[in-house]
């Protein structure tokens, strides 16, 4: 066993031991799937958009991943306040490996969360028309890595949970709304499509939609490259800031 | 020969937080195999010093050698040389006692076989073996402390740092813990560096004592030497004579005294 593995394992054990966390974090995606697909479905269809659930499900899966991944940063603040971070920081392991272990742990949990949403969507009636599940998992995992690393980056800069929660509330909704998760990005005003274009989740949602339903705005190659590049940048940035933490 | 070399050597160590100088140029040595007490009132700079010795904080200036290694340039060697019990609790509440030990052992790269053997040994030694599969959440303060000590010893460190190891514990548990520590020092020749506000513990257990106040070391020597210097009957009287009678918490800023109280509360709840 090595350090990265045990850090990853710790995150997973904590996740599976907290049943309320698993159930609680599924409430929102479930609500979005049900309310929006039944509410907007008919209008979307009439406007010629096709089956709305098919459009929406990849977006809500990405949302489940986004929320879980970003908020996993709070575990760093948690560990800072409850002292466990010190135990890892005095161990003969480089900060970079600690950060990688934690990020992989957080990302795996976010991925699991995404898969659960996918299963729920299936039971609501979402059908995979193109079944490149492997590619879908790749996109889901990249989204998970990006936003876990972003959560780590932000958490490394902060001392308290309230501050973290505040910043998250400012970030999460815009990232989600301007990602094409809920509505197509084709005919938006220029300013909004600029924001969407700079939002990494846009490419995650698009890639996931392409992999699951066969319809996407960009080429999957574009989506993949943007996501891989962004995750690399955020891992480096998060790793750097994490290594600067002093307790 | 090795007994003669200092295992901890500190020269002109300074640490500033912004403008505030928490540690103001201290120097001392700890010999191999000693039990060394680092005493001082609240806010004197004890924890800050320990954090610098254990690679958690970078010194503003000064030099440190731990087991012959420099914490600034040889972090890994330094980290393998010591075990530490922090002032504040540092276990994962959501893991079991055994899992906390396993986590530590893997981080310190202890081979699987040895890991199991050593964990069992230490959990039995600290009388926690029966409770090994319980979550830490269900542990009392004394049990947590014992587990932290067991964990700190897992990788066979040469030095054990203990920052107020007995804070908030009842006299029985405190005696117990000191029994363990003395035992370790004698049997395994581990150097022990500890802080405490129970001065009688230091008088009974320490071979050497240094007293720090306002970030400066004001005296050091054996307990007897310090008592003699202060013309006091007990080390506690000497401590009060040397550091004055006023209460330190009043000097602390609101923020710090809040942090301090939180710490006490957390420990007592634990
Ligand atoms: N991160 C920090 N930022 C600013 N000031 C700090 C920080 N950490 C410690 N200090 C200050 O440095 C001084 C020394 O603190 P330290 O924790 O080393 O004291 P201590 O001797 O361990 O006290 P105690 O017995 O209460 O644990 C205090 O005045 C404290 O307010
Ligand atoms: Mg202290």
PDB file of C-alpha atoms in Angstrom, chain A:
ATOM      1  CA  UNK A   1       0.000   0.000   0.000  1.00  0.00           C
ATOM      2  CA  UNK A   2       1.237   3.489  -0.557  1.00  0.00           C
ATOM      3  CA  UNK A   3       0.437   6.944   0.718  1.00  0.00           C
ATOM      4  CA  UNK A   4      -1.772   8.009  -2.177  1.00  0.00           C
ATOM      5  CA  UNK A   5      -3.829   4.834  -1.868  1.00  0.00           C
ATOM      6  CA  UNK A   6      -4.367   5.149   1.889  1.00  0.00           C
ATOM      7  CA  UNK A   7      -5.407   8.803   1.545  1.00  0.00           C
ATOM      8  CA  UNK A   8      -7.859   7.799  -1.163  1.00  0.00           C
ATOM      9  CA  UNK A   9      -9.140   4.901   0.930  1.00  0.00           C
ATOM     10  CA  UNK A  10      -9.710   7.163   3.923  1.00  0.00           C
ATOM     11  CA  UNK A  11     -11.951   9.479   1.896  1.00  0.00           C
ATOM     12  CA  UNK A  12     -13.991   6.546   0.649  1.00  0.00           C
ATOM     13  CA  UNK A  13     -14.398   5.014   4.083  1.00  0.00           C
ATOM     14  CA  UNK A  14     -15.602   8.322   5.460  1.00  0.00           C
ATOM     15  CA  UNK A  15     -18.032   8.672   2.576  1.00  0.00           C
ATOM     16  CA  UNK A  16     -19.554   5.223   2.888  1.00  0.00           C
ATOM     17  CA  UNK A  17     -19.862   5.587   6.647  1.00  0.00           C
ATOM     18  CA  UNK A  18     -21.949   8.706   6.374  1.00  0.00           C
ATOM     19  CA  UNK A  19     -25.186   7.482   4.898  1.00  0.00           C
ATOM     20  CA  UNK A  20     -26.882  10.817   5.453  1.00  0.00           C
ATOM     21  CA  UNK A  21     -24.290  12.480   3.236  1.00  0.00           C
ATOM     22  CA  UNK A  22     -24.946  10.061   0.387  1.00  0.00           C
ATOM     23  CA  UNK A  23     -28.696  10.362   0.583  1.00  0.00           C
ATOM     24  CA  UNK A  24     -28.699  14.105   1.256  1.00  0.00           C
ATOM     25  CA  UNK A  25     -26.562  14.962  -1.724  1.00  0.00           C
ATOM     26  CA  UNK A  26     -28.907  13.067  -4.058  1.00  0.00           C
ATOM     27  CA  UNK A  27     -31.928  15.151  -3.156  1.00  0.00           C
ATOM     28  CA  UNK A  28     -31.073  18.084  -5.360  1.00  0.00           C
ATOM     29  CA  UNK A  29     -30.293  16.172  -8.570  1.00  0.00           C
ATOM     30  CA  UNK A  30     -33.425  14.119  -8.100  1.00  0.00           C
ATOM     31  CA  UNK A  31     -35.508  17.249  -7.676  1.00  0.00           C
ATOM     32  CA  UNK A  32     -33.998  18.825 -10.786  1.00  0.00           C
ATOM     33  CA  UNK A  33     -34.611  15.701 -12.834  1.00  0.00           C
ATOM     34  CA  UNK A  34     -38.211  15.315 -11.768  1.00  0.00           C
ATOM     35  CA  UNK A  35     -39.377  18.910 -11.593  1.00  0.00           C
ATOM     36  CA  UNK A  36     -37.648  20.127 -14.733  1.00  0.00           C
ATOM     37  CA  UNK A  37     -38.292  17.175 -16.972  1.00  0.00           C
ATOM     38  CA  UNK A  38     -41.984  17.105 -16.108  1.00  0.00           C
ATOM     39  CA  UNK A  39     -42.257  20.895 -15.995  1.00  0.00           C
ATOM     40  CA  UNK A  40     -40.319  21.917 -19.084  1.00  0.00           C
ATOM     41  CA  UNK A  41     -40.476  18.683 -21.022  1.00  0.00           C
ATOM     42  CA  UNK A  42     -43.642  19.493 -23.001  1.00  0.00           C
ATOM     43  CA  UNK A  43     -42.512  23.027 -23.884  1.00  0.00           C
ATOM     44  CA  UNK A  44     -39.087  21.803 -24.943  1.00  0.00           C
ATOM     45  CA  UNK A  45     -40.689  19.193 -27.151  1.00  0.00           C
ATOM     46  CA  UNK A  46     -43.109  21.704 -28.702  1.00  0.00           C
ATOM     47  CA  UNK A  47     -40.245  24.063 -29.473  1.00  0.00           C
ATOM     48  CA  UNK A  48     -38.650  21.274 -31.426  1.00  0.00           C
ATOM     49  CA  UNK A  49     -35.909  20.429 -28.934  1.00  0.00           C
ATOM     50  CA  UNK A  50     -36.783  16.761 -28.721  1.00  0.00           C
ATOM     51  CA  UNK A  51     -36.966  14.710 -25.542  1.00  0.00           C
ATOM     52  CA  UNK A  52     -36.036  17.054 -22.685  1.00  0.00           C
ATOM     53  CA  UNK A  53     -35.078  14.319 -20.224  1.00  0.00           C
ATOM     54  CA  UNK A  54     -32.564  13.092 -22.749  1.00  0.00           C
ATOM     55  CA  UNK A  55     -31.114  16.595 -22.936  1.00  0.00           C
ATOM     56  CA  UNK A  56     -31.304  17.241 -19.198  1.00  0.00           C
ATOM     57  CA  UNK A  57     -30.010  14.000 -17.696  1.00  0.00           C
ATOM     58  CA  UNK A  58     -26.332  14.478 -18.668  1.00  0.00           C
ATOM     59  CA  UNK A  59     -26.516  17.999 -17.258  1.00  0.00           C
ATOM     60  CA  UNK A  60     -27.920  16.861 -13.940  1.00  0.00           C
ATOM     61  CA  UNK A  61     -25.361  14.058 -13.714  1.00  0.00           C
ATOM     62  CA  UNK A  62     -22.674  16.712 -14.183  1.00  0.00           C
ATOM     63  CA  UNK A  63     -24.366  18.810 -11.520  1.00  0.00           C
ATOM     64  CA  UNK A  64     -24.247  15.964  -9.008  1.00  0.00           C
ATOM     65  CA  UNK A  65     -20.536  15.616  -9.697  1.00  0.00           C
ATOM     66  CA  UNK A  66     -19.929  19.366  -9.571  1.00  0.00           C
ATOM     67  CA  UNK A  67     -21.545  19.822  -6.171  1.00  0.00           C
ATOM     68  CA  UNK A  68     -19.893  16.837  -4.551  1.00  0.00           C
ATOM     69  CA  UNK A  69     -16.488  17.614  -6.015  1.00  0.00           C
ATOM     70  CA  UNK A  70     -16.412  21.292  -5.102  1.00  0.00           C
ATOM     71  CA  UNK A  71     -17.683  20.731  -1.594  1.00  0.00           C
ATOM     72  CA  UNK A  72     -15.112  18.031  -0.937  1.00  0.00           C
ATOM     73  CA  UNK A  73     -12.706  20.943  -0.450  1.00  0.00           C
ATOM     74  CA  UNK A  74     -14.444  21.532   2.842  1.00  0.00           C
ATOM     75  CA  UNK A  75     -12.828  18.347   4.150  1.00  0.00           C
ATOM     76  CA  UNK A  76      -9.471  20.093   4.090  1.00  0.00           C
ATOM     77  CA  UNK A  77     -10.826  22.896   6.245  1.00  0.00           C
ATOM     78  CA  UNK A  78     -12.521  20.320   8.392  1.00  0.00           C
ATOM     79  CA  UNK A  79      -9.240  18.440   8.848  1.00  0.00           C
ATOM     80  CA  UNK A  80      -7.487  21.727   9.579  1.00  0.00           C
ATOM     81  CA  UNK A  81      -9.953  22.619  12.310  1.00  0.00           C
ATOM     82  CA  UNK A  82     -10.210  19.155  13.804  1.00  0.00           C
ATOM     83  CA  UNK A  83      -6.494  18.599  13.709  1.00  0.00           C
ATOM     84  CA  UNK A  84      -6.135  15.599  11.429  1.00  0.00           C
ATOM     85  CA  UNK A  85      -4.369  17.577   8.712  1.00  0.00           C
ATOM     86  CA  UNK A  86      -1.347  17.965  11.007  1.00  0.00           C
ATOM     87  CA  UNK A  87      -1.001  14.200  11.159  1.00  0.00           C
ATOM     88  CA  UNK A  88      -0.632  14.023   7.387  1.00  0.00           C
ATOM     89  CA  UNK A  89       1.582  17.085   7.133  1.00  0.00           C
ATOM     90  CA  UNK A  90       4.281  15.799   9.525  1.00  0.00           C
ATOM     91  CA  UNK A  91       4.494  12.461   7.730  1.00  0.00           C
ATOM     92  CA  UNK A  92       7.419  11.827   5.377  1.00  0.00           C
ATOM     93  CA  UNK A  93       5.254  12.220   2.290  1.00  0.00           C
ATOM     94  CA  UNK A  94       5.452  15.163  -0.111  1.00  0.00           C
ATOM     95  CA  UNK A  95       2.606  17.634  -0.067  1.00  0.00           C
ATOM     96  CA  UNK A  96       2.006  16.967  -3.747  1.00  0.00           C
ATOM     97  CA  UNK A  97       1.301  13.289  -3.087  1.00  0.00           C
ATOM     98  CA  UNK A  98      -1.007  14.179  -0.209  1.00  0.00           C
ATOM     99  CA  UNK A  99      -2.904  16.547  -2.461  1.00  0.00           C
ATOM    100  CA  UNK A 100      -3.105  13.922  -5.228  1.00  0.00           C
ATOM    101  CA  UNK A 101      -4.392  11.265  -2.825  1.00  0.00           C
ATOM    102  CA  UNK A 102      -7.028  13.592  -1.465  1.00  0.00           C
ATOM    103  CA  UNK A 103      -8.079  14.793  -4.897  1.00  0.00           C
ATOM    104  CA  UNK A 104      -8.410  11.262  -6.238  1.00  0.00           C
ATOM    105  CA  UNK A 105     -10.485  10.376  -3.179  1.00  0.00           C
ATOM    106  CA  UNK A 106     -12.789  13.362  -3.578  1.00  0.00           C
ATOM    107  CA  UNK A 107     -13.070  12.788  -7.307  1.00  0.00           C
ATOM    108  CA  UNK A 108     -13.915   9.111  -6.885  1.00  0.00           C
ATOM    109  CA  UNK A 109     -16.719  10.000  -4.501  1.00  0.00           C
ATOM    110  CA  UNK A 110     -18.027  12.611  -6.935  1.00  0.00           C
ATOM    111  CA  UNK A 111     -17.878  10.024  -9.708  1.00  0.00           C
ATOM    112  CA  UNK A 112     -19.858   7.531  -7.619  1.00  0.00           C
ATOM    113  CA  UNK A 113     -22.377  10.258  -6.950  1.00  0.00           C
ATOM    114  CA  UNK A 114     -22.645  10.912 -10.697  1.00  0.00           C
ATOM    115  CA  UNK A 115     -23.188   7.236 -11.406  1.00  0.00           C
ATOM    116  CA  UNK A 116     -25.984   7.091  -8.836  1.00  0.00           C
ATOM    117  CA  UNK A 117     -27.669  10.057 -10.562  1.00  0.00           C
ATOM    118  CA  UNK A 118     -27.290   8.263 -13.891  1.00  0.00           C
ATOM    119  CA  UNK A 119     -29.042   5.230 -12.442  1.00  0.00           C
ATOM    120  CA  UNK A 120     -31.819   7.371 -11.007  1.00  0.00           C
ATOM    121  CA  UNK A 121     -32.251   9.087 -14.376  1.00  0.00           C
ATOM    122  CA  UNK A 122     -32.537   5.682 -15.979  1.00  0.00           C
ATOM    123  CA  UNK A 123     -35.384   4.755 -13.667  1.00  0.00           C
ATOM    124  CA  UNK A 124     -37.151   8.020 -14.443  1.00  0.00           C
ATOM    125  CA  UNK A 125     -37.033   7.152 -18.130  1.00  0.00           C
ATOM    126  CA  UNK A 126     -33.690   8.377 -19.477  1.00  0.00           C
ATOM    127  CA  UNK A 127     -32.562   6.110 -22.279  1.00  0.00           C
ATOM    128  CA  UNK A 128     -29.023   5.936 -23.559  1.00  0.00           C
ATOM    129  CA  UNK A 129     -29.256   6.151 -27.326  1.00  0.00           C
ATOM    130  CA  UNK A 130     -25.535   5.972 -27.843  1.00  0.00           C
ATOM    131  CA  UNK A 131     -24.016   3.716 -25.273  1.00  0.00           C
ATOM    132  CA  UNK A 132     -20.416   4.751 -25.021  1.00  0.00           C
ATOM    133  CA  UNK A 133     -20.441   4.279 -21.278  1.00  0.00           C
ATOM    134  CA  UNK A 134     -16.685   4.141 -21.044  1.00  0.00           C
ATOM    135  CA  UNK A 135     -16.321   7.546 -22.670  1.00  0.00           C
ATOM    136  CA  UNK A 136     -19.080   8.860 -20.418  1.00  0.00           C
ATOM    137  CA  UNK A 137     -17.133   7.735 -17.348  1.00  0.00           C
ATOM    138  CA  UNK A 138     -14.024   9.434 -18.679  1.00  0.00           C
ATOM    139  CA  UNK A 139     -15.892  12.715 -18.948  1.00  0.00           C
ATOM    140  CA  UNK A 140     -17.471  12.281 -15.551  1.00  0.00           C
ATOM    141  CA  UNK A 141     -14.119  11.561 -13.984  1.00  0.00           C
ATOM    142  CA  UNK A 142     -12.480  14.593 -15.595  1.00  0.00           C
ATOM    143  CA  UNK A 143     -15.251  16.859 -14.354  1.00  0.00           C
ATOM    144  CA  UNK A 144     -14.808  15.318 -10.902  1.00  0.00           C
ATOM    145  CA  UNK A 145     -11.032  15.926 -10.933  1.00  0.00           C
ATOM    146  CA  UNK A 146     -11.359  19.521 -12.109  1.00  0.00           C
ATOM    147  CA  UNK A 147     -13.821  20.585  -9.469  1.00  0.00           C
ATOM    148  CA  UNK A 148     -12.227  18.613  -6.640  1.00  0.00           C
ATOM    149  CA  UNK A 149      -8.953  20.349  -7.459  1.00  0.00           C
ATOM    150  CA  UNK A 150     -10.746  23.697  -7.574  1.00  0.00           C
ATOM    151  CA  UNK A 151     -12.293  22.951  -4.172  1.00  0.00           C
ATOM    152  CA  UNK A 152      -8.846  22.090  -2.804  1.00  0.00           C
ATOM    153  CA  UNK A 153      -7.386  25.273  -4.245  1.00  0.00           C
ATOM    154  CA  UNK A 154     -10.001  27.425  -2.569  1.00  0.00           C
ATOM    155  CA  UNK A 155      -9.909  25.504   0.714  1.00  0.00           C
ATOM    156  CA  UNK A 156      -6.122  25.867   0.908  1.00  0.00           C
ATOM    157  CA  UNK A 157      -6.551  29.626   1.011  1.00  0.00           C
ATOM    158  CA  UNK A 158      -9.205  29.695   3.713  1.00  0.00           C
ATOM    159  CA  UNK A 159      -9.343  29.082   7.437  1.00  0.00           C
ATOM    160  CA  UNK A 160     -13.002  28.648   8.212  1.00  0.00           C
ATOM    161  CA  UNK A 161     -15.962  26.742   6.857  1.00  0.00           C
ATOM    162  CA  UNK A 162     -18.305  29.726   6.695  1.00  0.00           C
ATOM    163  CA  UNK A 163     -15.976  31.493   4.276  1.00  0.00           C
ATOM    164  CA  UNK A 164     -15.721  28.381   2.156  1.00  0.00           C
ATOM    165  CA  UNK A 165     -19.471  27.928   2.055  1.00  0.00           C
ATOM    166  CA  UNK A 166     -19.943  31.550   1.080  1.00  0.00           C
ATOM    167  CA  UNK A 167     -17.549  31.323  -1.846  1.00  0.00           C
ATOM    168  CA  UNK A 168     -19.094  28.051  -2.932  1.00  0.00           C
ATOM    169  CA  UNK A 169     -22.550  29.594  -3.015  1.00  0.00           C
ATOM    170  CA  UNK A 170     -21.216  32.309  -5.285  1.00  0.00           C
ATOM    171  CA  UNK A 171     -19.499  29.818  -7.576  1.00  0.00           C
ATOM    172  CA  UNK A 172     -21.681  26.757  -7.824  1.00  0.00           C
ATOM    173  CA  UNK A 173     -24.845  28.177  -9.329  1.00  0.00           C
ATOM    174  CA  UNK A 174     -23.241  30.274 -12.089  1.00  0.00           C
ATOM    175  CA  UNK A 175     -20.983  27.364 -13.048  1.00  0.00           C
ATOM    176  CA  UNK A 176     -24.022  25.131 -13.224  1.00  0.00           C
ATOM    177  CA  UNK A 177     -26.431  27.508 -14.996  1.00  0.00           C
ATOM    178  CA  UNK A 178     -23.951  28.660 -17.642  1.00  0.00           C
ATOM    179  CA  UNK A 179     -22.783  25.203 -18.592  1.00  0.00           C
ATOM    180  CA  UNK A 180     -25.522  24.164 -20.950  1.00  0.00           C
ATOM    181  CA  UNK A 181     -26.783  21.676 -18.400  1.00  0.00           C
ATOM    182  CA  UNK A 182     -30.346  23.009 -18.468  1.00  0.00           C
ATOM    183  CA  UNK A 183     -30.733  24.728 -21.836  1.00  0.00           C
ATOM    184  CA  UNK A 184     -28.900  24.644 -25.170  1.00  0.00           C
ATOM    185  CA  UNK A 185     -26.209  27.265 -25.601  1.00  0.00           C
ATOM    186  CA  UNK A 186     -26.743  27.831 -29.319  1.00  0.00           C
ATOM    187  CA  UNK A 187     -28.817  30.994 -29.422  1.00  0.00           C
ATOM    188  CA  UNK A 188     -27.585  32.867 -26.364  1.00  0.00           C
ATOM    189  CA  UNK A 189     -26.531  36.524 -26.230  1.00  0.00           C
ATOM    190  CA  UNK A 190     -22.847  36.978 -26.866  1.00  0.00           C
ATOM    191  CA  UNK A 191     -21.924  37.921 -23.291  1.00  0.00           C
ATOM    192  CA  UNK A 192     -23.451  34.750 -21.929  1.00  0.00           C
ATOM    193  CA  UNK A 193     -21.917  32.505 -24.513  1.00  0.00           C
ATOM    194  CA  UNK A 194     -18.541  34.023 -23.600  1.00  0.00           C
ATOM    195  CA  UNK A 195     -19.085  33.046 -19.985  1.00  0.00           C
ATOM    196  CA  UNK A 196     -20.153  29.576 -21.017  1.00  0.00           C
ATOM    197  CA  UNK A 197     -17.141  29.220 -23.252  1.00  0.00           C
ATOM    198  CA  UNK A 198     -14.831  29.960 -20.327  1.00  0.00           C
ATOM    199  CA  UNK A 199     -16.660  27.535 -18.035  1.00  0.00           C
ATOM    200  CA  UNK A 200     -14.975  24.122 -17.899  1.00  0.00           C
ATOM    201  CA  UNK A 201     -18.249  22.450 -16.961  1.00  0.00           C
ATOM    202  CA  UNK A 202     -19.637  23.412 -20.388  1.00  0.00           C
ATOM    203  CA  UNK A 203     -17.211  20.977 -22.007  1.00  0.00           C
ATOM    204  CA  UNK A 204     -17.914  18.342 -19.399  1.00  0.00           C
ATOM    205  CA  UNK A 205     -21.658  18.531 -19.958  1.00  0.00           C
ATOM    206  CA  UNK A 206     -21.208  18.618 -23.721  1.00  0.00           C
ATOM    207  CA  UNK A 207     -18.862  15.638 -23.760  1.00  0.00           C
ATOM    208  CA  UNK A 208     -21.071  13.662 -21.437  1.00  0.00           C
ATOM    209  CA  UNK A 209     -24.113  14.437 -23.541  1.00  0.00           C
ATOM    210  CA  UNK A 210     -22.236  13.369 -26.636  1.00  0.00           C
ATOM    211  CA  UNK A 211     -21.153  10.120 -25.047  1.00  0.00           C
ATOM    212  CA  UNK A 212     -24.582   9.274 -23.651  1.00  0.00           C
ATOM    213  CA  UNK A 213     -26.959  10.565 -26.304  1.00  0.00           C
ATOM    214  CA  UNK A 214     -24.830  11.084 -29.383  1.00  0.00           C
ATOM    215  CA  UNK A 215     -25.648  14.808 -29.616  1.00  0.00           C
ATOM    216  CA  UNK A 216     -23.053  17.420 -28.781  1.00  0.00           C
ATOM    217  CA  UNK A 217     -22.209  20.991 -29.670  1.00  0.00           C
ATOM    218  CA  UNK A 218     -18.419  20.690 -29.861  1.00  0.00           C
ATOM    219  CA  UNK A 219     -16.419  17.751 -31.054  1.00  0.00           C
ATOM    220  CA  UNK A 220     -15.641  15.283 -28.315  1.00  0.00           C
ATOM    221  CA  UNK A 221     -11.957  15.807 -29.045  1.00  0.00           C
ATOM    222  CA  UNK A 222     -12.322  19.497 -28.193  1.00  0.00           C
ATOM    223  CA  UNK A 223     -14.195  18.639 -25.016  1.00  0.00           C
ATOM    224  CA  UNK A 224     -11.549  16.139 -23.978  1.00  0.00           C
ATOM    225  CA  UNK A 225      -8.627  18.444 -24.617  1.00  0.00           C
ATOM    226  CA  UNK A 226     -10.158  21.381 -22.762  1.00  0.00           C
ATOM    227  CA  UNK A 227     -10.979  19.185 -19.785  1.00  0.00           C
ATOM    228  CA  UNK A 228      -7.571  17.521 -19.629  1.00  0.00           C
ATOM    229  CA  UNK A 229      -5.790  20.844 -19.887  1.00  0.00           C
ATOM    230  CA  UNK A 230      -7.959  22.447 -17.215  1.00  0.00           C
ATOM    231  CA  UNK A 231      -7.508  19.563 -14.805  1.00  0.00           C
ATOM    232  CA  UNK A 232      -3.729  19.707 -15.267  1.00  0.00           C
ATOM    233  CA  UNK A 233      -3.659  23.445 -14.552  1.00  0.00           C
ATOM    234  CA  UNK A 234      -5.902  23.140 -11.495  1.00  0.00           C
ATOM    235  CA  UNK A 235      -3.967  20.182 -10.099  1.00  0.00           C
ATOM    236  CA  UNK A 236      -0.743  22.150 -10.309  1.00  0.00           C
ATOM    237  CA  UNK A 237      -2.322  25.263  -8.816  1.00  0.00           C
ATOM    238  CA  UNK A 238      -4.084  23.298  -6.055  1.00  0.00           C
ATOM    239  CA  UNK A 239      -0.908  21.331  -5.340  1.00  0.00           C
ATOM    240  CA  UNK A 240       1.082  24.538  -5.065  1.00  0.00           C
ATOM    241  CA  UNK A 241      -1.368  26.261  -2.723  1.00  0.00           C
ATOM    242  CA  UNK A 242      -1.810  23.120  -0.667  1.00  0.00           C
ATOM    243  CA  UNK A 243       1.946  22.920  -0.190  1.00  0.00           C
ATOM    244  CA  UNK A 244       1.905  26.453   1.226  1.00  0.00           C
ATOM    245  CA  UNK A 245      -0.496  25.626   4.052  1.00  0.00           C
ATOM    246  CA  UNK A 246       0.998  26.382   7.442  1.00  0.00           C
ATOM    247  CA  UNK A 247      -0.700  25.229  10.595  1.00  0.00           C
TER     248      UNK A 247
END
